[in-house]
Coordinates of C-alpha atoms in Angstrom, one line a residue:
G1174 CA 76.9 141.0 24.7
V1175 CA 79.2 138.1 24.3
P1176 CA 81.4 138.8 27.4
D1177 CA 78.3 138.8 29.6
T1178 CA 77.2 135.4 28.3
Q1179 CA 80.7 134.0 29.0
V1180 CA 80.7 135.4 32.5
L1181 CA 77.2 133.9 33.2
I1182 CA 78.3 130.5 31.8
E1183 CA 81.4 130.6 34.1
K1184 CA 79.2 131.5 37.1
I1185 CA 76.8 128.6 36.3
V1186 CA 79.7 126.2 36.0
K1187 CA 81.2 127.4 39.3
L1188 CA 77.8 127.1 41.0
Q1189 CA 77.3 123.6 39.6
R1190 CA 80.6 122.5 41.0
A1191 CA 79.8 124.0 44.4
C1192 CA 76.4 122.3 44.3
A1193 CA 78.1 119.0 43.4
R1194 CA 80.6 119.4 46.3
R1195 CA 77.7 120.1 48.7
Q1196 CA 75.7 117.2 47.5
E1197 CA 78.8 114.9 48.1
K1198 CA 79.1 116.3 51.6
I1199 CA 75.3 115.7 52.2
D1200 CA 75.6 112.1 50.9
F1201 CA 78.6 111.5 53.2
L1202 CA 76.8 113.0 56.2
E1203 CA 73.6 111.0 55.5
E1204 CA 75.7 107.8 55.3
H1205 CA 77.5 108.7 58.5
V1206 CA 74.1 109.4 60.3
D1207 CA 72.9 105.9 59.1
Q1208 CA 76.0 104.3 60.5
L1209 CA 75.6 106.1 63.8
L1210 CA 72.0 105.2 64.1
T1211 CA 72.8 101.5 63.5
E1212 CA 75.4 101.7 66.2
V1213 CA 73.0 103.4 68.6
K1214 CA 70.4 100.7 67.9
K1215 CA 73.0 98.0 68.6
K1216 CA 74.0 99.7 71.9
N1217 CA 70.3 100.1 72.9
K1218 CA 69.7 96.4 72.4
I1219 CA 72.8 95.5 74.5
F1220 CA 71.7 97.9 77.2
Q1221 CA 68.0 96.6 77.1
H1222 CA 69.3 93.0 77.4
Y1223 CA 71.4 94.0 80.3
V1224 CA 68.6 95.9 82.1
Q1225 CA 66.2 93.0 81.5
N1226 CA 68.5 90.6 83.3
I1227 CA 69.0 92.8 86.4
E1228 CA 67.1 91.9 89.5
P1229 CA 64.5 94.5 90.4
G1230 CA 65.8 96.9 93.0
A1231 CA 69.5 95.9 92.3
L1232 CA 70.2 99.4 91.1
V1233 CA 68.3 101.3 93.8
S1234 CA 70.9 102.9 96.0
E1235 CA 71.0 105.1 99.1
Q1236 CA 71.7 107.9 96.7
S1237 CA 68.3 107.3 95.0
D1238 CA 66.6 107.4 98.4
I1239 CA 68.4 110.7 99.3
H1240 CA 67.3 112.1 95.9
K1241 CA 63.7 111.2 96.5
H1242 CA 63.7 112.8 99.9
A1243 CA 65.3 116.0 98.5
M1244 CA 62.7 116.2 95.7
S1245 CA 59.8 115.9 98.2
I1246 CA 61.3 118.7 100.3
L1247 CA 61.6 120.9 97.1
L1248 CA 58.0 120.2 96.2
Q1249 CA 56.9 121.2 99.7
D1250 CA 59.0 124.4 99.4
E1251 CA 57.4 125.2 96.1
A1252 CA 53.9 124.9 97.6
V1253 CA 54.9 127.3 100.4
I1254 CA 56.4 129.8 97.9
L1255 CA 53.1 129.8 95.9
Q1256 CA 51.1 130.4 99.1
Q1257 CA 53.3 133.3 100.3
G1258 CA 53.4 135.3 97.0
G1259 CA 56.4 137.3 95.8
I1260 CA 58.6 137.1 92.7
M1261 CA 59.3 133.4 93.0
S1262 CA 55.5 132.8 93.3
S1263 CA 55.1 134.5 90.0
V1264 CA 57.7 132.2 88.5
Y1265 CA 56.2 129.0 89.8
G1266 CA 52.6 130.0 89.4
S1267 CA 50.7 130.8 86.3
K1268 CA 49.9 134.5 87.2
V1269 CA 51.9 137.5 88.4
N1270 CA 51.8 137.8 92.2
D1271 CA 54.4 140.5 92.7
S1272 CA 54.6 144.0 91.2
G1273 CA 58.4 143.9 91.6
L1274 CA 58.6 141.5 88.7
T1275 CA 59.9 143.7 85.9
F1276 CA 60.7 142.8 82.3
E1277 CA 64.5 143.3 83.1
L1278 CA 64.2 140.9 86.1
C1279 CA 62.4 138.4 83.9
L1280 CA 65.2 138.6 81.4
E1281 CA 67.8 138.2 84.1
M1282 CA 66.0 135.2 85.6
N1283 CA 65.6 133.7 82.1
K1284 CA 69.3 134.0 81.4
K1285 CA 70.2 132.3 84.7
L1286 CA 67.6 129.5 84.0
Q1287 CA 68.9 129.1 80.5
A1288 CA 72.5 128.7 81.9
V1289 CA 71.2 126.0 84.3
L1290 CA 69.4 124.3 81.5
E1291 CA 72.4 124.3 79.3
D1292 CA 74.6 122.9 82.1
T1293 CA 72.0 120.2 82.8
L1294 CA 71.8 119.3 79.1
L1295 CA 75.6 119.0 78.9
K1296 CA 75.7 116.8 82.0
N1297 CA 72.9 114.6 80.5
I1298 CA 74.9 114.3 77.2
T1299 CA 78.0 113.3 79.2
L1300 CA 75.9 110.7 81.2
K1301 CA 74.5 109.3 78.0
E1302 CA 78.0 108.9 76.6
N1303 CA 79.0 107.2 79.8
I1304 CA 76.0 104.8 79.5
N1305 CA 77.1 104.0 75.9
T1306 CA 80.6 103.3 77.2
L1307 CA 79.2 101.1 79.9
G1308 CA 77.1 99.2 77.3
T1309 CA 80.2 98.6 75.3
E1310 CA 82.1 97.3 78.3
I1311 CA 79.2 95.1 79.4
A1312 CA 79.1 93.6 75.9
K1313 CA 82.8 92.9 75.9
I1314 CA 82.6 91.3 79.3
S1315 CA 79.6 89.2 78.2
M1316 CA 81.5 88.0 75.1
E1317 CA 84.5 87.1 77.2
K1318 CA 82.4 85.0 79.6
R1319 CA 81.0 83.0 76.7

């Protein structure tokens, strides 16, 4: 009947308003993303310009040498683990080398690895933000010198 038609029309109007609000929000977010992309491109250019003007080896530090040495030790350890077998051999290798590797243990290890991954990602994001800040500071200093 008539009341049903009125209720449907009101629902349609309400949905159209909600749709319009969402579209406005989408438009705003797209514009914001464009602005952020433009800013990131500018920072990348500044950073690339800075990196191109650095002497090769200027950024290599004792810390870097220590890291390289630690990585070589880790790779040697991984090779030994693969040869000896066991649960960690199953993790590093492509086949199961230990019958003690249960589904529950796999889930537990997966949770711990995921936590490490999330922590690493967070640190990487922080480092990227620090690089952007450094790029801004370098640009300011470069402008002041001119």
